[in-house]
mmCIF file of C-alpha atoms in Angstrom:
data_model
loop_
_atom_site.group_PDB
_atom_site.id
_atom_site.type_symbol
_atom_site.label_atom_id
_atom_site.label_comp_id
_atom_site.label_asym_id
_atom_site.label_seq_id
_atom_site.Cartn_x
_atom_site.Cartn_y
_atom_site.Cartn_z
ATOM 1 C CA UNK A 1312 25.262 -10.604 5.284
ATOM 2 C CA UNK A 1313 25.589 -7.305 7.125
ATOM 3 C CA UNK A 1314 28.516 -4.995 6.615
ATOM 4 C CA UNK A 1315 31.798 -5.959 8.380
ATOM 5 C CA UNK A 1316 31.738 -2.876 10.611
ATOM 6 C CA UNK A 1317 28.234 -3.718 11.835
ATOM 7 C CA UNK A 1318 29.279 -7.384 12.398
ATOM 8 C CA UNK A 1319 32.302 -6.293 14.449
ATOM 9 C CA UNK A 1320 30.163 -3.989 16.496
ATOM 10 C CA UNK A 1321 27.827 -6.788 17.405
ATOM 11 C CA UNK A 1322 30.790 -8.983 18.268
ATOM 12 C CA UNK A 1323 31.897 -6.358 20.801
ATOM 13 C CA UNK A 1324 28.435 -6.155 22.279
ATOM 14 C CA UNK A 1325 28.227 -9.928 22.634
ATOM 15 C CA UNK A 1326 31.636 -9.997 24.305
ATOM 16 C CA UNK A 1327 30.563 -7.271 26.734
ATOM 17 C CA UNK A 1328 27.514 -9.310 27.706
ATOM 18 C CA UNK A 1329 29.634 -12.452 28.175
ATOM 19 C CA UNK A 1330 32.047 -10.612 30.457
ATOM 20 C CA UNK A 1331 29.208 -9.141 32.517
ATOM 21 C CA UNK A 1332 27.657 -12.514 33.299
ATOM 22 C CA UNK A 1333 28.722 -14.416 36.460
ATOM 23 C CA UNK A 1334 31.401 -17.075 36.169
ATOM 24 C CA UNK A 1335 29.907 -20.348 35.075
ATOM 25 C CA UNK A 1336 26.921 -18.854 33.290
ATOM 26 C CA UNK A 1337 26.508 -20.556 29.964
ATOM 27 C CA UNK A 1338 26.796 -18.236 26.972
ATOM 28 C CA UNK A 1339 27.830 -19.018 23.407
ATOM 29 C CA UNK A 1340 31.193 -17.766 22.234
ATOM 30 C CA UNK A 1341 31.007 -14.258 20.781
ATOM 31 C CA UNK A 1342 30.182 -14.266 17.094
ATOM 32 C CA UNK A 1343 29.089 -11.690 14.556
ATOM 33 C CA UNK A 1344 25.339 -11.533 14.188
ATOM 34 C CA UNK A 1345 24.096 -12.167 10.697
ATOM 35 C CA UNK A 1346 20.763 -10.461 10.886
ATOM 36 C CA UNK A 1347 17.961 -12.563 9.441
ATOM 37 C CA UNK A 1348 15.266 -11.437 7.094
ATOM 38 C CA UNK A 1349 12.922 -9.360 9.282
ATOM 39 C CA UNK A 1350 9.642 -11.022 10.108
ATOM 40 C CA UNK A 1351 7.078 -8.382 11.194
ATOM 41 C CA UNK A 1352 4.905 -10.878 13.111
ATOM 42 C CA UNK A 1353 7.631 -12.699 15.018
ATOM 43 C CA UNK A 1354 7.754 -12.135 18.790
ATOM 44 C CA UNK A 1355 10.301 -13.856 21.073
ATOM 45 C CA UNK A 1356 8.576 -14.607 24.383
ATOM 46 C CA UNK A 1357 10.938 -14.906 27.303
ATOM 47 C CA UNK A 1358 13.744 -14.050 24.887
ATOM 48 C CA UNK A 1359 16.290 -13.816 27.720
ATOM 49 C CA UNK A 1360 16.101 -17.579 28.295
ATOM 50 C CA UNK A 1361 17.741 -18.335 24.953
ATOM 51 C CA UNK A 1362 21.409 -19.122 24.754
ATOM 52 C CA UNK A 1363 22.187 -15.650 23.406
ATOM 53 C CA UNK A 1364 19.485 -13.210 24.474
ATOM 54 C CA UNK A 1365 18.401 -10.844 21.718
ATOM 55 C CA UNK A 1366 21.067 -12.032 19.289
ATOM 56 C CA UNK A 1367 19.505 -15.435 18.595
ATOM 57 C CA UNK A 1368 16.153 -13.748 17.853
ATOM 58 C CA UNK A 1369 17.720 -11.178 15.522
ATOM 59 C CA UNK A 1370 19.518 -13.909 13.578
ATOM 60 C CA UNK A 1371 16.070 -15.514 13.016
ATOM 61 C CA UNK A 1372 14.618 -12.186 11.889
ATOM 62 C CA UNK A 1373 12.418 -11.499 14.929
ATOM 63 C CA UNK A 1374 11.186 -7.965 15.191
ATOM 64 C CA UNK A 1375 9.922 -8.176 18.789
ATOM 65 C CA UNK A 1376 11.623 -9.524 21.892
ATOM 66 C CA UNK A 1377 10.411 -9.736 25.500
ATOM 67 C CA UNK A 1378 12.401 -9.312 28.693
ATOM 68 C CA UNK A 1379 11.194 -9.661 32.268
ATOM 69 C CA UNK A 1380 12.770 -6.986 34.460
ATOM 70 C CA UNK A 1381 13.311 -6.572 38.207
ATOM 71 C CA UNK A 1382 14.659 -3.508 39.960
ATOM 72 C CA UNK A 1383 17.201 -4.791 42.503
ATOM 73 C CA UNK A 1384 19.477 -2.459 44.488
ATOM 74 C CA UNK A 1385 19.182 0.164 41.803
ATOM 75 C CA UNK A 1386 19.904 -2.194 38.911
ATOM 76 C CA UNK A 1387 17.528 -3.544 36.311
ATOM 77 C CA UNK A 1388 18.009 -7.299 36.182
ATOM 78 C CA UNK A 1389 16.532 -9.554 33.454
ATOM 79 C CA UNK A 1390 15.085 -12.765 34.869
ATOM 80 C CA UNK A 1391 11.827 -14.698 35.002
ATOM 81 C CA UNK A 1392 11.687 -15.141 38.782
ATOM 82 C CA UNK A 1393 12.970 -13.120 41.731
ATOM 83 C CA UNK A 1394 15.346 -15.856 42.967
ATOM 84 C CA UNK A 1395 17.193 -15.716 39.644
ATOM 85 C CA UNK A 1396 18.133 -12.025 39.729
ATOM 86 C CA UNK A 1397 21.476 -12.369 41.527
ATOM 87 C CA UNK A 1398 23.001 -14.189 38.558
ATOM 88 C CA UNK A 1399 21.056 -12.377 35.880
ATOM 89 C CA UNK A 1400 22.414 -9.849 33.364
ATOM 90 C CA UNK A 1401 21.170 -6.264 33.449
ATOM 91 C CA UNK A 1402 18.784 -4.841 30.952
ATOM 92 C CA UNK A 1403 21.542 -2.663 29.627
ATOM 93 C CA UNK A 1404 24.019 -5.539 29.181
ATOM 94 C CA UNK A 1405 21.549 -7.923 27.536
ATOM 95 C CA UNK A 1406 19.512 -5.504 25.396
ATOM 96 C CA UNK A 1407 20.230 -1.801 25.426
ATOM 97 C CA UNK A 1408 23.940 -1.890 24.714
ATOM 98 C CA UNK A 1409 23.727 -4.595 21.959
ATOM 99 C CA UNK A 1410 20.800 -2.868 20.264
ATOM 100 C CA UNK A 1411 22.734 0.393 20.297
ATOM 101 C CA UNK A 1412 25.736 -1.320 18.748
ATOM 102 C CA UNK A 1413 23.662 -2.980 16.025
ATOM 103 C CA UNK A 1414 21.578 0.054 15.105
ATOM 104 C CA UNK A 1415 22.411 2.153 12.045
ATOM 105 C CA UNK A 1416 24.416 5.338 12.753
ATOM 106 C CA UNK A 1417 21.290 7.499 12.505
ATOM 107 C CA UNK A 1418 19.492 5.328 15.061
ATOM 108 C CA UNK A 1419 16.596 4.547 12.745
ATOM 109 C CA UNK A 1420 17.216 0.911 11.740
ATOM 110 C CA UNK A 1421 18.135 -2.409 13.291
ATOM 111 C CA UNK A 1422 17.602 -4.419 10.092
ATOM 112 C CA UNK A 1423 19.181 -2.499 7.152
ATOM 113 C CA UNK A 1424 16.486 -1.360 4.702
ATOM 114 C CA UNK A 1425 13.579 -2.558 6.913
ATOM 115 C CA UNK A 1426 11.067 0.274 7.345
ATOM 116 C CA UNK A 1427 9.488 -1.153 10.504
ATOM 117 C CA UNK A 1428 10.841 -0.808 14.012
ATOM 118 C CA UNK A 1429 11.858 -3.456 16.500
ATOM 119 C CA UNK A 1430 9.771 -3.811 19.650
ATOM 120 C CA UNK A 1431 11.430 -4.348 23.064
ATOM 121 C CA UNK A 1432 8.625 -5.520 25.348
ATOM 122 C CA UNK A 1433 9.752 -4.910 28.922
ATOM 123 C CA UNK A 1434 7.645 -6.879 31.374
ATOM 124 C CA UNK A 1435 8.040 -5.225 34.779
ATOM 125 C CA UNK A 1436 8.020 -7.776 37.565
ATOM 126 C CA UNK A 1437 8.962 -5.582 40.510
ATOM 127 C CA UNK A 1438 7.139 -2.522 41.864
ATOM 128 C CA UNK A 1439 5.760 -0.594 38.906
ATOM 129 C CA UNK A 1440 6.429 3.123 39.290
ATOM 130 C CA UNK A 1441 9.991 2.830 40.661
ATOM 131 C CA UNK A 1442 10.997 0.189 38.065
ATOM 132 C CA UNK A 1443 9.471 2.209 35.250
ATOM 133 C CA UNK A 1444 11.403 5.312 36.246
ATOM 134 C CA UNK A 1445 14.596 3.306 36.281
ATOM 135 C CA UNK A 1446 13.769 1.882 32.823
ATOM 136 C CA UNK A 1447 13.071 5.419 31.516
ATOM 137 C CA UNK A 1448 16.417 6.664 32.793
ATOM 138 C CA UNK A 1449 18.283 3.891 30.990
ATOM 139 C CA UNK A 1450 16.314 4.312 27.796
ATOM 140 C CA UNK A 1451 17.105 8.011 27.859
ATOM 141 C CA UNK A 1452 20.805 7.157 27.973
ATOM 142 C CA UNK A 1453 20.235 5.255 24.703
ATOM 143 C CA UNK A 1454 17.943 7.872 23.196
ATOM 144 C CA UNK A 1455 19.622 7.638 19.774
ATOM 145 C CA UNK A 1456 17.769 4.407 19.023
ATOM 146 C CA UNK A 1457 14.518 4.581 21.061
ATOM 147 C CA UNK A 1458 11.266 6.025 19.824
ATOM 148 C CA UNK A 1459 10.083 8.737 22.188
ATOM 149 C CA UNK A 1460 7.103 10.955 22.855
ATOM 150 C CA UNK A 1461 7.402 14.604 23.700
ATOM 151 C CA UNK A 1462 4.205 16.600 24.470
ATOM 152 C CA UNK A 1463 2.132 13.997 22.641
ATOM 153 C CA UNK A 1464 4.280 13.935 19.494
ATOM 154 C CA UNK A 1465 6.027 10.679 18.564
ATOM 155 C CA UNK A 1466 9.531 10.694 17.152
ATOM 156 C CA UNK A 1467 10.222 7.262 15.552
ATOM 157 C CA UNK A 1468 13.570 5.553 15.935
ATOM 158 C CA UNK A 1469 14.755 2.000 15.438
ATOM 159 C CA UNK A 1470 13.371 0.483 18.656
ATOM 160 C CA UNK A 1471 10.039 0.958 20.428
ATOM 161 C CA UNK A 1472 10.071 0.048 24.113
ATOM 162 C CA UNK A 1473 6.692 -1.090 25.449
ATOM 163 C CA UNK A 1474 5.978 -1.617 29.133
ATOM 164 C CA UNK A 1475 4.028 -4.678 30.184
ATOM 165 C CA UNK A 1476 3.455 -6.364 33.547
ATOM 166 C CA UNK A 1477 3.292 -3.841 36.402
ATOM 167 C CA UNK A 1478 2.493 -0.801 34.259
ATOM 168 C CA UNK A 1479 2.196 2.569 35.998
ATOM 169 C CA UNK A 1480 -0.266 4.017 33.567
ATOM 170 C CA UNK A 1481 -0.936 7.266 35.452
ATOM 171 C CA UNK A 1482 2.753 8.133 35.631
ATOM 172 C CA UNK A 1483 3.342 7.225 32.026
ATOM 173 C CA UNK A 1484 0.354 9.247 30.882
ATOM 174 C CA UNK A 1485 1.472 12.306 32.853
ATOM 175 C CA UNK A 1486 5.056 12.324 31.541
ATOM 176 C CA UNK A 1487 5.913 15.201 29.219
ATOM 177 C CA UNK A 1488 8.669 13.165 27.659
ATOM 178 C CA UNK A 1489 8.972 9.405 27.728
ATOM 179 C CA UNK A 1490 10.865 6.649 25.913
ATOM 180 C CA UNK A 1491 8.402 3.851 26.542
ATOM 181 C CA UNK A 1492 4.835 3.021 25.741
ATOM 182 C CA UNK A 1493 1.945 1.292 27.499
ATOM 183 C CA UNK A 1494 0.882 -2.312 26.782
ATOM 184 C CA UNK A 1495 -2.936 -2.317 26.980
ATOM 185 C CA UNK A 1496 -5.377 -5.180 27.577
ATOM 186 C CA UNK A 1497 -8.491 -6.279 25.816
ATOM 187 C CA UNK A 1498 -10.540 -4.197 28.243
ATOM 188 C CA UNK A 1499 -8.745 -1.100 26.865
ATOM 189 C CA UNK A 1500 -10.141 -1.598 23.372
ATOM 190 C CA UNK A 1501 -12.736 1.001 22.459
ATOM 191 C CA UNK A 1502 -11.454 3.124 25.341
ATOM 192 C CA UNK A 1503 -10.292 5.939 23.088
ATOM 193 C CA UNK A 1504 -6.758 5.728 24.482
ATOM 194 C CA UNK A 1505 -4.302 7.481 22.195
ATOM 195 C CA UNK A 1506 -1.991 5.095 20.311
ATOM 196 C CA UNK A 1507 0.835 7.482 21.209
ATOM 197 C CA UNK A 1508 0.428 6.133 24.743
ATOM 198 C CA UNK A 1509 -0.853 2.585 23.988
ATOM 199 C CA UNK A 1510 0.374 1.228 20.641
ATOM 200 C CA UNK A 1511 -0.047 -2.412 21.749
ATOM 201 C CA UNK A 1512 -2.896 -4.461 23.188
ATOM 202 C CA UNK A 1513 -1.989 -7.829 24.658
ATOM 203 C CA UNK A 1514 -4.013 -10.449 26.485
ATOM 204 C CA UNK A 1515 -4.217 -14.103 27.516
ATOM 205 C CA UNK A 1516 -5.429 -16.152 24.555
ATOM 206 C CA UNK A 1517 -7.218 -18.617 26.811
ATOM 207 C CA UNK A 1518 -9.205 -15.790 28.452
ATOM 208 C CA UNK A 1519 -10.715 -14.878 25.097
ATOM 209 C CA UNK A 1520 -10.727 -18.090 23.043
ATOM 210 C CA UNK A 1521 -11.054 -21.809 23.707
ATOM 211 C CA UNK A 1522 -9.474 -23.189 20.525
ATOM 212 C CA UNK A 1523 -5.807 -24.277 20.806
ATOM 213 C CA UNK A 1524 -5.310 -25.438 17.220
ATOM 214 C CA UNK A 1525 -6.842 -28.930 17.327
ATOM 215 C CA UNK A 1526 -9.124 -29.448 14.347
ATOM 216 C CA UNK A 1527 -10.885 -26.582 12.647
ATOM 217 C CA UNK A 1528 -11.161 -23.243 14.434
ATOM 218 C CA UNK A 1529 -14.822 -22.688 15.379
ATOM 219 C CA UNK A 1530 -16.409 -20.211 12.968
ATOM 220 C CA UNK A 1531 -17.658 -18.011 15.762
ATOM 221 C CA UNK A 1532 -14.212 -17.778 17.316
ATOM 222 C CA UNK A 1533 -12.556 -17.035 13.967
ATOM 223 C CA UNK A 1534 -14.997 -14.244 13.349
ATOM 224 C CA UNK A 1535 -14.412 -12.846 16.856
ATOM 225 C CA UNK A 1536 -10.653 -12.945 16.346
ATOM 226 C CA UNK A 1537 -10.848 -11.111 13.022
ATOM 227 C CA UNK A 1538 -13.227 -8.492 14.509
ATOM 228 C CA UNK A 1539 -10.904 -8.093 17.533
ATOM 229 C CA UNK A 1540 -7.849 -7.451 15.367
ATOM 230 C CA UNK A 1541 -9.707 -5.173 12.947
ATOM 231 C CA UNK A 1542 -11.055 -3.101 15.797
ATOM 232 C CA UNK A 1543 -7.617 -2.737 17.342
ATOM 233 C CA UNK A 1544 -6.039 -1.786 14.043
ATOM 234 C CA UNK A 1545 -8.791 0.740 13.380
ATOM 235 C CA UNK A 1546 -7.706 2.603 16.494
ATOM 236 C CA UNK A 1547 -3.990 2.298 15.711
ATOM 237 C CA UNK A 1548 -3.146 -0.527 18.112
ATOM 238 C CA UNK A 1549 -1.063 -3.634 17.431
ATOM 239 C CA UNK A 1550 -2.259 -6.974 18.822
ATOM 240 C CA UNK A 1551 -0.478 -9.736 20.756
ATOM 241 C CA UNK A 1552 -1.649 -12.795 22.661
ATOM 242 C CA UNK A 1553 0.177 -14.840 25.222
ATOM 243 C CA UNK A 1554 -0.590 -18.380 26.410
ATOM 244 C CA UNK A 1555 -1.101 -19.627 22.886
ATOM 245 C CA UNK A 1556 -0.230 -23.287 22.203
ATOM 246 C CA UNK A 1557 3.555 -23.418 21.726
ATOM 247 C CA UNK A 1558 4.045 -27.173 21.491
ATOM 248 C CA UNK A 1559 5.486 -28.135 18.130
ATOM 249 C CA UNK A 1560 3.051 -29.994 15.954
ATOM 250 C CA UNK A 1561 -0.005 -29.660 13.711
ATOM 251 C CA UNK A 1562 -2.129 -27.928 16.335
ATOM 252 C CA UNK A 1563 0.426 -25.141 16.828
ATOM 253 C CA UNK A 1564 0.793 -24.699 13.101
ATOM 254 C CA UNK A 1565 -2.955 -24.457 12.715
ATOM 255 C CA UNK A 1566 -3.111 -21.836 15.422
ATOM 256 C CA UNK A 1567 -0.237 -19.853 14.016
ATOM 257 C CA UNK A 1568 -1.884 -19.878 10.601
ATOM 258 C CA UNK A 1569 -5.102 -18.432 12.024
ATOM 259 C CA UNK A 1570 -3.153 -15.719 13.939
ATOM 260 C CA UNK A 1571 -1.197 -14.835 10.800
ATOM 261 C CA UNK A 1572 -4.267 -14.706 8.604
ATOM 262 C CA UNK A 1573 -6.169 -12.596 11.084
ATOM 263 C CA UNK A 1574 -3.346 -10.034 11.067
ATOM 264 C CA UNK A 1575 -2.212 -10.548 14.631
ATOM 265 C CA UNK A 1576 0.862 -8.324 14.815
ATOM 266 C CA UNK A 1577 3.065 -10.319 17.222
ATOM 267 C CA UNK A 1578 2.866 -14.115 17.253
ATOM 268 C CA UNK A 1579 4.183 -15.354 20.573
ATOM 269 C CA UNK A 1580 6.742 -18.207 20.791
ATOM 270 C CA UNK A 1581 9.745 -19.576 22.619
ATOM 271 C CA UNK A 1582 10.667 -21.628 19.509
ATOM 272 C CA UNK A 1583 12.604 -19.120 17.422
ATOM 273 C CA UNK A 1584 13.499 -21.496 14.587
ATOM 274 C CA UNK A 1585 10.039 -22.996 14.438
ATOM 275 C CA UNK A 1586 8.246 -19.662 14.018
ATOM 276 C CA UNK A 1587 10.900 -18.377 11.597
ATOM 277 C CA UNK A 1588 10.408 -21.420 9.401
ATOM 278 C CA UNK A 1589 6.634 -21.085 9.520
ATOM 279 C CA UNK A 1590 6.527 -17.391 8.635
ATOM 280 C CA UNK A 1591 9.233 -17.681 5.992
ATOM 281 C CA UNK A 1592 7.524 -20.598 4.146
ATOM 282 C CA UNK A 1593 3.848 -19.819 4.551
#
């Protein structure tokens, strides 16, 4: 159980989010967040589609959450598709403000005593450069909690924001100071890119592997997976795959077990409780 002051702060953040949403939008009643035991490999894909964005994931101990973002009339809206943005919360309402409220006073922890950071994966859906600049401006307003880079030197804080989707690499690379990092692809491995720019490499699982958890993983694919992860880690990159089997059952468990054993840093799921149970028990 977190301290009462931290719980009350999260209650306020949840209430602020509820008030910001349009009338009729379903949202659970505000409640203190009892942060779960942090799970370093747990990544909440499309986190914003859960009943309580961010908060449900943190209660399950997730250390990475993903939000799709659109720049609309100067506001950053969190939604999967463009036709949903009118009724969508802003990035600040759904993520930045609650994370700031939950973080420790020194801005270095989300989970008390946990020495890792929390990843906020921001998937840019609208035009890349303009949206990224808007994201940077909002992250800077919450600079107390966000890891930043200044002249190539990284200053770690509680949350690391990583930009996926429409990623303006040239602009990001040229920035003297930035509060976000670049999400690479498998083609970026062995590129020599500094991990201070690209700490994460993500790709479509089905582009690289055929196995989806049914039966034994082919030995050649298992070896390739382990080599892929080891190579990324050697260069200081974390690894994530999307489009992995996320249908509850034996096949998904088999796949998760292989990802876990290979050292994949972020296991992708929409089933928060399912992955929490798997990682906590295995």
